[in-house]
mmCIF file of N, CA and C in Angstrom:
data_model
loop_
_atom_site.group_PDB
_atom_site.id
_atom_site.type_symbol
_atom_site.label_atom_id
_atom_site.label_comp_id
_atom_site.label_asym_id
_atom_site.label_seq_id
_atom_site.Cartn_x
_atom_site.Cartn_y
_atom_site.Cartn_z
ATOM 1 N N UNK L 710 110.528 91.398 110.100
ATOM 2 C CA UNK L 710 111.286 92.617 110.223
ATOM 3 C C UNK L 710 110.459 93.607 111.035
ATOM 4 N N UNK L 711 110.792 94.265 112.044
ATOM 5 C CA UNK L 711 110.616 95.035 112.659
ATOM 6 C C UNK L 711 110.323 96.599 112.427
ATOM 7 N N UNK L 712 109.613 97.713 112.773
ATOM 8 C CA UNK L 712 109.061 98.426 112.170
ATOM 9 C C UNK L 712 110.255 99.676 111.774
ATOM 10 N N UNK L 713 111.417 99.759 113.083
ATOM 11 C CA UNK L 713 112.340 100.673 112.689
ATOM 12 C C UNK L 713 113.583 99.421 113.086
ATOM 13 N N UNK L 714 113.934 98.323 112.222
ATOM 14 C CA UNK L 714 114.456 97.637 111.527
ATOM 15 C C UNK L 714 115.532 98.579 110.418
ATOM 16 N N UNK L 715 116.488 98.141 110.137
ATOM 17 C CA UNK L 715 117.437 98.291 109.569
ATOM 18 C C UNK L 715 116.897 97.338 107.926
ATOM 19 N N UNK L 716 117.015 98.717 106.768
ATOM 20 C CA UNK L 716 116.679 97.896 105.529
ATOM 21 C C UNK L 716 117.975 97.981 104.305
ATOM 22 N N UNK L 717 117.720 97.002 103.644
ATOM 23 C CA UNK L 717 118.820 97.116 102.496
ATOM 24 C C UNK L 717 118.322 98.193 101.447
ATOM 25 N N UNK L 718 119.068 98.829 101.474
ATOM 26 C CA UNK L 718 118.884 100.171 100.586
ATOM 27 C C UNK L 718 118.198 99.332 98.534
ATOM 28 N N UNK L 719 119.049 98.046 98.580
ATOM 29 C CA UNK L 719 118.426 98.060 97.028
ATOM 30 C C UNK L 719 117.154 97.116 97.177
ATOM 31 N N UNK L 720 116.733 96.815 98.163
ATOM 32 C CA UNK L 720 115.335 96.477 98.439
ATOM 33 C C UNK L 720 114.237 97.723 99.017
ATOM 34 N N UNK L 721 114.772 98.668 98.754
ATOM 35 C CA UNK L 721 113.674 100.583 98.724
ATOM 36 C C UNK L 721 113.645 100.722 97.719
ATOM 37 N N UNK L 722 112.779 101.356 97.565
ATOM 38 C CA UNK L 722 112.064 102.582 96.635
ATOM 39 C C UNK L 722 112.107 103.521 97.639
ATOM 40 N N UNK L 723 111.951 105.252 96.847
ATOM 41 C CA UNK L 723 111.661 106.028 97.830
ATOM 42 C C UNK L 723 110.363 106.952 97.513
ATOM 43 N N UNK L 724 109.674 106.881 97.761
ATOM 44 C CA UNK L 724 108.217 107.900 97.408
ATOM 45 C C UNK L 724 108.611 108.618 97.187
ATOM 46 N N UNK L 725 107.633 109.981 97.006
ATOM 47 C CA UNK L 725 107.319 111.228 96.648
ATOM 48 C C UNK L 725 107.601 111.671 97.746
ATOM 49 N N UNK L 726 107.351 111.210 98.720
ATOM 50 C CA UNK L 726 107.308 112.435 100.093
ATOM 51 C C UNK L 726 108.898 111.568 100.903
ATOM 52 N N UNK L 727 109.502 111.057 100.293
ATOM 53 C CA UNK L 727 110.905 110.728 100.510
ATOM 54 C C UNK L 727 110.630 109.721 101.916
ATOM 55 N N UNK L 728 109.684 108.971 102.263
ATOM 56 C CA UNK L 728 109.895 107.589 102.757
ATOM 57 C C UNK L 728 110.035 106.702 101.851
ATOM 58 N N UNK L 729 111.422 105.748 102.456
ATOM 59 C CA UNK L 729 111.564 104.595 101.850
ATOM 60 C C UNK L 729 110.719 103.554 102.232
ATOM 61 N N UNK L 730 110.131 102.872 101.073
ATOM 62 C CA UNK L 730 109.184 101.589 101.111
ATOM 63 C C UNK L 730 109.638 100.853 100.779
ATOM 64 N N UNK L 731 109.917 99.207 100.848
ATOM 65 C CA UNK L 731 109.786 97.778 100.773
ATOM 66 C C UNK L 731 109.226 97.633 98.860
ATOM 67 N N UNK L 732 109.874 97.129 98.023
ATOM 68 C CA UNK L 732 109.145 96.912 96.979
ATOM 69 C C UNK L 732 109.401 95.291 96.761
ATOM 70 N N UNK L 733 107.937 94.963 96.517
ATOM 71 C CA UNK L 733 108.233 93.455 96.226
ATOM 72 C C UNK L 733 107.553 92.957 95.278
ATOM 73 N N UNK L 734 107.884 94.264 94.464
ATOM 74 C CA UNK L 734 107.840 93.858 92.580
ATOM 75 C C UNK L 734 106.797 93.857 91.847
ATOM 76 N N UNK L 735 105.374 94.059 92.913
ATOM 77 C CA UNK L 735 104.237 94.317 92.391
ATOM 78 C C UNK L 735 104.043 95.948 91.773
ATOM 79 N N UNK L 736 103.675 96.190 91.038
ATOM 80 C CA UNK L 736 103.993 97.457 90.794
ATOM 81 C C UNK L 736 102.327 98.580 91.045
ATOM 82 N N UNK L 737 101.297 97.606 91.260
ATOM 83 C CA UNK L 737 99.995 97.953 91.785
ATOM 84 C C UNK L 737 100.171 97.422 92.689
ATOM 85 N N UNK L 738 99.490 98.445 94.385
ATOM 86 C CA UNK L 738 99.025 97.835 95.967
ATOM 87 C C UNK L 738 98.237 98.501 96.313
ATOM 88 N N UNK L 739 97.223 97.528 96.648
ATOM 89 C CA UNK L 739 96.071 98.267 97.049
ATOM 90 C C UNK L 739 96.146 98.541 98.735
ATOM 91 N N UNK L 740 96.272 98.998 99.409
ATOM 92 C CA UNK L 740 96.932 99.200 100.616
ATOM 93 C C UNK L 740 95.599 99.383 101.323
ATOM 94 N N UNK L 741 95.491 98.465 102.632
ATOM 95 C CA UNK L 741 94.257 98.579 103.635
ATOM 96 C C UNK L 741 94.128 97.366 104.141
ATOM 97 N N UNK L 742 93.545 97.257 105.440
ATOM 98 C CA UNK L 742 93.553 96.815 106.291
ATOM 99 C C UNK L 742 92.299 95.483 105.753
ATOM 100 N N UNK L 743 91.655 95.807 104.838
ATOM 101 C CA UNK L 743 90.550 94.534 104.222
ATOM 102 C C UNK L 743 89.066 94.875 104.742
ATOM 103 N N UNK L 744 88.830 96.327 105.073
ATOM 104 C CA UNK L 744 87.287 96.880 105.273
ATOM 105 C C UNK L 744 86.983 97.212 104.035
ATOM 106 N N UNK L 745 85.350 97.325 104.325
ATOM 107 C CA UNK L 745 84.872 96.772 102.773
ATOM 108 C C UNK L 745 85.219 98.299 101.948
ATOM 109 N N UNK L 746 85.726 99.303 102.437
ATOM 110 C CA UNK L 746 85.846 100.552 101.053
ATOM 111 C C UNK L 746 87.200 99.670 100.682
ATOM 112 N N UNK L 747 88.272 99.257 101.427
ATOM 113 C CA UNK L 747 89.895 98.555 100.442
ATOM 114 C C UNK L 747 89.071 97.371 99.694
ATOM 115 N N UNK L 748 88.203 96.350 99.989
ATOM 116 C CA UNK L 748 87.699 95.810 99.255
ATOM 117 C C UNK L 748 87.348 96.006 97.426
ATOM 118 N N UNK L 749 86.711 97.232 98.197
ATOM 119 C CA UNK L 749 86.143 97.606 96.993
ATOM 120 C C UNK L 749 86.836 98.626 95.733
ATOM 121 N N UNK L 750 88.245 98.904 96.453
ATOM 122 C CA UNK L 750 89.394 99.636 95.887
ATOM 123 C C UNK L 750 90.509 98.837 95.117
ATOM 124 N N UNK L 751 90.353 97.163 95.962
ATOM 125 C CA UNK L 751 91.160 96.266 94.958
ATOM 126 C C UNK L 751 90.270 95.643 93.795
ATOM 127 N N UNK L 752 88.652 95.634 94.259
ATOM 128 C CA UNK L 752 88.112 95.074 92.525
ATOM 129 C C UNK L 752 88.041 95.661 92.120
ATOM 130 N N UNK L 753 87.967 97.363 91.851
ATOM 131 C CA UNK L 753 87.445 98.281 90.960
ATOM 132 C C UNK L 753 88.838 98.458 90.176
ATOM 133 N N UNK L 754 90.153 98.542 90.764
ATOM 134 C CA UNK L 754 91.367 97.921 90.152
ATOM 135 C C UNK L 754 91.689 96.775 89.353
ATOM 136 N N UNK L 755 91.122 95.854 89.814
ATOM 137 C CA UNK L 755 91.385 94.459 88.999
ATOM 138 C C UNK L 755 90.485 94.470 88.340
ATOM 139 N N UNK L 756 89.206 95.006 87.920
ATOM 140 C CA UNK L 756 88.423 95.651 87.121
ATOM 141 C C UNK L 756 88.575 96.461 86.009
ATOM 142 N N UNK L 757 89.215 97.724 86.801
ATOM 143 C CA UNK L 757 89.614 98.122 85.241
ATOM 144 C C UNK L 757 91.286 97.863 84.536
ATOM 145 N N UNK L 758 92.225 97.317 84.990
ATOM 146 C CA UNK L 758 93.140 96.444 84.569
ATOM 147 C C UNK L 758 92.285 95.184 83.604
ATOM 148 N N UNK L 759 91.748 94.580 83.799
ATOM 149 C CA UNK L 759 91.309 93.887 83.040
ATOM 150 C C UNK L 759 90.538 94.343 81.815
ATOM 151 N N UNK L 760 89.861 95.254 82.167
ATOM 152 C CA UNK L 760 89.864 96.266 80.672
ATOM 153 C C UNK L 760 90.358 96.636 80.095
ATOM 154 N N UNK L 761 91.152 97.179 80.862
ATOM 155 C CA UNK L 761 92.721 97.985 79.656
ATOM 156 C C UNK L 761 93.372 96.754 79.241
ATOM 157 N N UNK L 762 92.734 95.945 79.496
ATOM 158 C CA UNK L 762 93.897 94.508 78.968
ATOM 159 C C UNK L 762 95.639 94.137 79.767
ATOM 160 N N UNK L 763 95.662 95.173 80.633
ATOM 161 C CA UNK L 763 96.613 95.063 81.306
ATOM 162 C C UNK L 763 96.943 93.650 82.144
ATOM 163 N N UNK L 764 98.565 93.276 82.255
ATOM 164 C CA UNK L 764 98.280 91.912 83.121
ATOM 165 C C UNK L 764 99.509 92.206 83.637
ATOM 166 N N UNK L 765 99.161 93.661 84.583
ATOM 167 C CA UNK L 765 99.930 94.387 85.858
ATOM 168 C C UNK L 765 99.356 93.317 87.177
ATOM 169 N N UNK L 766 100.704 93.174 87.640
ATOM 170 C CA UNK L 766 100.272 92.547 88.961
ATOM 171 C C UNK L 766 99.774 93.034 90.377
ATOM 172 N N UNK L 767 98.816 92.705 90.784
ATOM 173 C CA UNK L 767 97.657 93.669 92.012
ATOM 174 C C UNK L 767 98.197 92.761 93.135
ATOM 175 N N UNK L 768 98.736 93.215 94.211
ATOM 176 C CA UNK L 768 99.171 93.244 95.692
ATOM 177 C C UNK L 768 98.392 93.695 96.815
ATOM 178 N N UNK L 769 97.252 92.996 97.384
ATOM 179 C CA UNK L 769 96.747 94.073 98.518
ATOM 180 C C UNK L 769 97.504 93.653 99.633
ATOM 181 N N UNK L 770 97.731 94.958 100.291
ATOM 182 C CA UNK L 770 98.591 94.698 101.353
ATOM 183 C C UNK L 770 97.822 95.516 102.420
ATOM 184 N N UNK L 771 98.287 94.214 103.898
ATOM 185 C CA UNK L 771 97.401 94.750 104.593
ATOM 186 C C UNK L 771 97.919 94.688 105.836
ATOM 187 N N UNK L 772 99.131 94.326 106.407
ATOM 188 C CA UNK L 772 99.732 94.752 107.763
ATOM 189 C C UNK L 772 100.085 96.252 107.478
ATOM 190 N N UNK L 773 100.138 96.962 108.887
ATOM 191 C CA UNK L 773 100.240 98.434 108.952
ATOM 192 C C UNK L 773 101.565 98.816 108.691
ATOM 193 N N UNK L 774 102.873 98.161 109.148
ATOM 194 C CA UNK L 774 103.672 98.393 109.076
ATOM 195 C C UNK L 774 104.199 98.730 108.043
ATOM 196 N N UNK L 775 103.675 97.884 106.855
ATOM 197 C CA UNK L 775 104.238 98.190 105.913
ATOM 198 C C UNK L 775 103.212 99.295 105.040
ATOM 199 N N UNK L 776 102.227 99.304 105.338
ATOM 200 C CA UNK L 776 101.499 100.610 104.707
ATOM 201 C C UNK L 776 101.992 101.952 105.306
ATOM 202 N N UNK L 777 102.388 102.161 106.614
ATOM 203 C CA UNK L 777 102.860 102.925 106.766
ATOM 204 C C UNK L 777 104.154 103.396 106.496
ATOM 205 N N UNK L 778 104.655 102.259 105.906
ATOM 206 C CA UNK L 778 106.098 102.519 105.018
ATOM 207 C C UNK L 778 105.852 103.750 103.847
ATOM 208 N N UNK L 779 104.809 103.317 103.266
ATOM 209 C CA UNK L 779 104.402 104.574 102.411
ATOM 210 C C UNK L 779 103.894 105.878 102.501
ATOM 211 N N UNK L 780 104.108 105.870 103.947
ATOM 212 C CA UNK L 780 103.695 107.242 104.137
ATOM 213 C C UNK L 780 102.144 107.589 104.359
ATOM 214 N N UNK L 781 101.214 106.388 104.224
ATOM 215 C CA UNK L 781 100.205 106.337 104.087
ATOM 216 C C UNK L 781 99.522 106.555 105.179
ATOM 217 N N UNK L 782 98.439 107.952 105.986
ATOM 218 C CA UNK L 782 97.949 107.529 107.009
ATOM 219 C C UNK L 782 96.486 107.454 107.021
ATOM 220 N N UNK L 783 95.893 107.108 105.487
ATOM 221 C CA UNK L 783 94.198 106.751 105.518
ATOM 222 C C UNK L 783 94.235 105.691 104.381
ATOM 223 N N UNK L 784 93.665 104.796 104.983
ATOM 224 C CA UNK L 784 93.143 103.817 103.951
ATOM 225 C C UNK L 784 91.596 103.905 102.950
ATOM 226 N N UNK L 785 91.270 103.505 102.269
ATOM 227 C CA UNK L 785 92.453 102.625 101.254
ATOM 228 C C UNK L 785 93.311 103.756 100.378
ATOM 229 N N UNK L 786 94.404 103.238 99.700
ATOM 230 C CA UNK L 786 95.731 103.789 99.134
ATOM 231 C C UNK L 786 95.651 102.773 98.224
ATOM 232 N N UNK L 787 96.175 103.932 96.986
ATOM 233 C CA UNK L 787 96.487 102.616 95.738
ATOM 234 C C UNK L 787 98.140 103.274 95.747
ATOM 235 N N UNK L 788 99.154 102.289 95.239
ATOM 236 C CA UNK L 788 100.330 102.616 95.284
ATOM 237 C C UNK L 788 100.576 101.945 93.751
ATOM 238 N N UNK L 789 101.186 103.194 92.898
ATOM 239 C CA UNK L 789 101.419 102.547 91.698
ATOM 240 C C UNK L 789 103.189 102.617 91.127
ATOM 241 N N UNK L 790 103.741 101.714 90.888
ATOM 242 C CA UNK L 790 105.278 101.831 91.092
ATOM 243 C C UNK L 790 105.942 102.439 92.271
ATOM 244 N N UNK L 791 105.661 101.961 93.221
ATOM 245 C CA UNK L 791 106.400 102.070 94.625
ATOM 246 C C UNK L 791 105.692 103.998 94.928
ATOM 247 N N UNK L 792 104.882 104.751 94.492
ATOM 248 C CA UNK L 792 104.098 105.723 95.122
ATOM 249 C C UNK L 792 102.594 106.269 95.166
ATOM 250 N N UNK L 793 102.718 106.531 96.439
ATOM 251 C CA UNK L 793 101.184 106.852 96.984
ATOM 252 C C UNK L 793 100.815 107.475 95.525
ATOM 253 N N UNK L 794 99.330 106.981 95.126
ATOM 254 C CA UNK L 794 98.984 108.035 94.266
ATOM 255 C C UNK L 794 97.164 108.471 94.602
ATOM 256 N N UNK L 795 96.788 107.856 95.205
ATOM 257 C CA UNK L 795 95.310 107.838 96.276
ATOM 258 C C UNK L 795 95.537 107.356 97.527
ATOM 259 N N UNK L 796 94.843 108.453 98.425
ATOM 260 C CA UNK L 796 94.942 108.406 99.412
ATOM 261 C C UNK L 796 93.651 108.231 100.401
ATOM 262 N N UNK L 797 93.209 107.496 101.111
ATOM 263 C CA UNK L 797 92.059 107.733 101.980
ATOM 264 C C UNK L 797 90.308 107.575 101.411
ATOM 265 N N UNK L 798 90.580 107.356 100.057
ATOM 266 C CA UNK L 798 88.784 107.441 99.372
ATOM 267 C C UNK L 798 89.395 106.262 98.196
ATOM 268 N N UNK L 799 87.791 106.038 97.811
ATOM 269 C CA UNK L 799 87.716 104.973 96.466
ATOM 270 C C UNK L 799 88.017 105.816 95.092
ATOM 271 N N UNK L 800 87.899 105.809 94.469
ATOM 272 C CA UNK L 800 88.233 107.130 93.451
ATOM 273 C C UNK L 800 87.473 106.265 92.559
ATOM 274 N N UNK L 801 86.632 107.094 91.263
ATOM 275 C CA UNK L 801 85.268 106.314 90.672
ATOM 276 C C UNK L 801 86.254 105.368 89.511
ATOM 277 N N UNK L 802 85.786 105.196 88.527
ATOM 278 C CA UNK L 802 86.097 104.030 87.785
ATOM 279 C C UNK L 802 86.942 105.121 86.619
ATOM 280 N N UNK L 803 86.601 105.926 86.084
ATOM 281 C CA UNK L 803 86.837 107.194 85.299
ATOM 282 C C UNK L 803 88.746 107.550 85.676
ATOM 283 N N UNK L 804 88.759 107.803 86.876
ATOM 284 C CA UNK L 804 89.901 108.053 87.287
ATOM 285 C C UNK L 804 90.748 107.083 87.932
ATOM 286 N N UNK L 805 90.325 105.912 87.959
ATOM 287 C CA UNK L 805 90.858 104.903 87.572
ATOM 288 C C UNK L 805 91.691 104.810 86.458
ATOM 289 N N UNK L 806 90.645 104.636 85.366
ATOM 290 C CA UNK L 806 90.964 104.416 84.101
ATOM 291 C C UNK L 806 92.466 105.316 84.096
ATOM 292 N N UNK L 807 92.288 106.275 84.005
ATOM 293 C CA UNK L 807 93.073 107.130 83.895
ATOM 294 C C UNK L 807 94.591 106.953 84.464
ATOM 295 N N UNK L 808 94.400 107.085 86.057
ATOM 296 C CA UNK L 808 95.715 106.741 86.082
ATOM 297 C C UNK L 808 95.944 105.162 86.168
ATOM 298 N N UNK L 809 95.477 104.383 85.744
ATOM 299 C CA UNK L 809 96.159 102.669 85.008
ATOM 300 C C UNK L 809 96.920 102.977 83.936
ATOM 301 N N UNK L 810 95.937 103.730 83.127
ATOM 302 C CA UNK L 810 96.341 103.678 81.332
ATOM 303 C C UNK L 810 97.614 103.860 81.695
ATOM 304 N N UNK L 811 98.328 104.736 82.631
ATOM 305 C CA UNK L 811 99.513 105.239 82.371
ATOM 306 C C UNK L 811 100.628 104.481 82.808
ATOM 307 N N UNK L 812 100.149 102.778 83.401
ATOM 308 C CA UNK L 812 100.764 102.394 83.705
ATOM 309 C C UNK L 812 102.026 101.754 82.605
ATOM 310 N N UNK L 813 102.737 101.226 82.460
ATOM 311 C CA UNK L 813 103.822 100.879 81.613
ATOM 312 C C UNK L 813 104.134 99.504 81.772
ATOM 313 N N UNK L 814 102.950 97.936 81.885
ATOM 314 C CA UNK L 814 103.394 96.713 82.341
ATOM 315 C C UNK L 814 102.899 96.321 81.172
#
């Protein structure tokens, strides 16, 4: 699919900042291109998911097209239920924690 492609409306979500994104059911994405800070933004995720005992499913996604579906223009991005919720930095383990706990899987 092409970048301004025609999408099926019940295959969107729509963010916070009202772009529609692609959801494909993962409800954690670690969004980046695979340099070592997104690296280190999808284990510190699957890290502390595994603490919280959570067995939320982790997506890194890494063509642009679709990161930029989210509105996203610095990597790494964690996307939690179809919205940006970090943008551009690693965020420590603390605030992690934090916004996982709140996840609902």
């Amino acid at each position: 699919m092409g970048l301004f492609s025609r999408r099926n409306d019940k295959d969107c979500e729509e963010t916070k900042c009202g772009i529609r994104a692609e959801s494909s059911g993962a409800p954690v994405k670690v969004l980046g291109a695979g340099c070592p800070r997104c690296r280190e933004l999808d284990a510190a995720v699957r890290s502390v998911l595994e603490e919280l005992g959570s067995e939320a499913v982790v997506e890194h996604v890494t063509d642009f097209p679709s990161i930029a579906a989210y509105g996203v223009m610095s990597t790494p991005a964690l996307v939690i239920n179809g919205k940006a919720v970090v943008c551009g930095r690693v965020p420590d383990r603390s605030e992690l924690r934090k916004i996982l706990s709140d996840l609902s899987v």
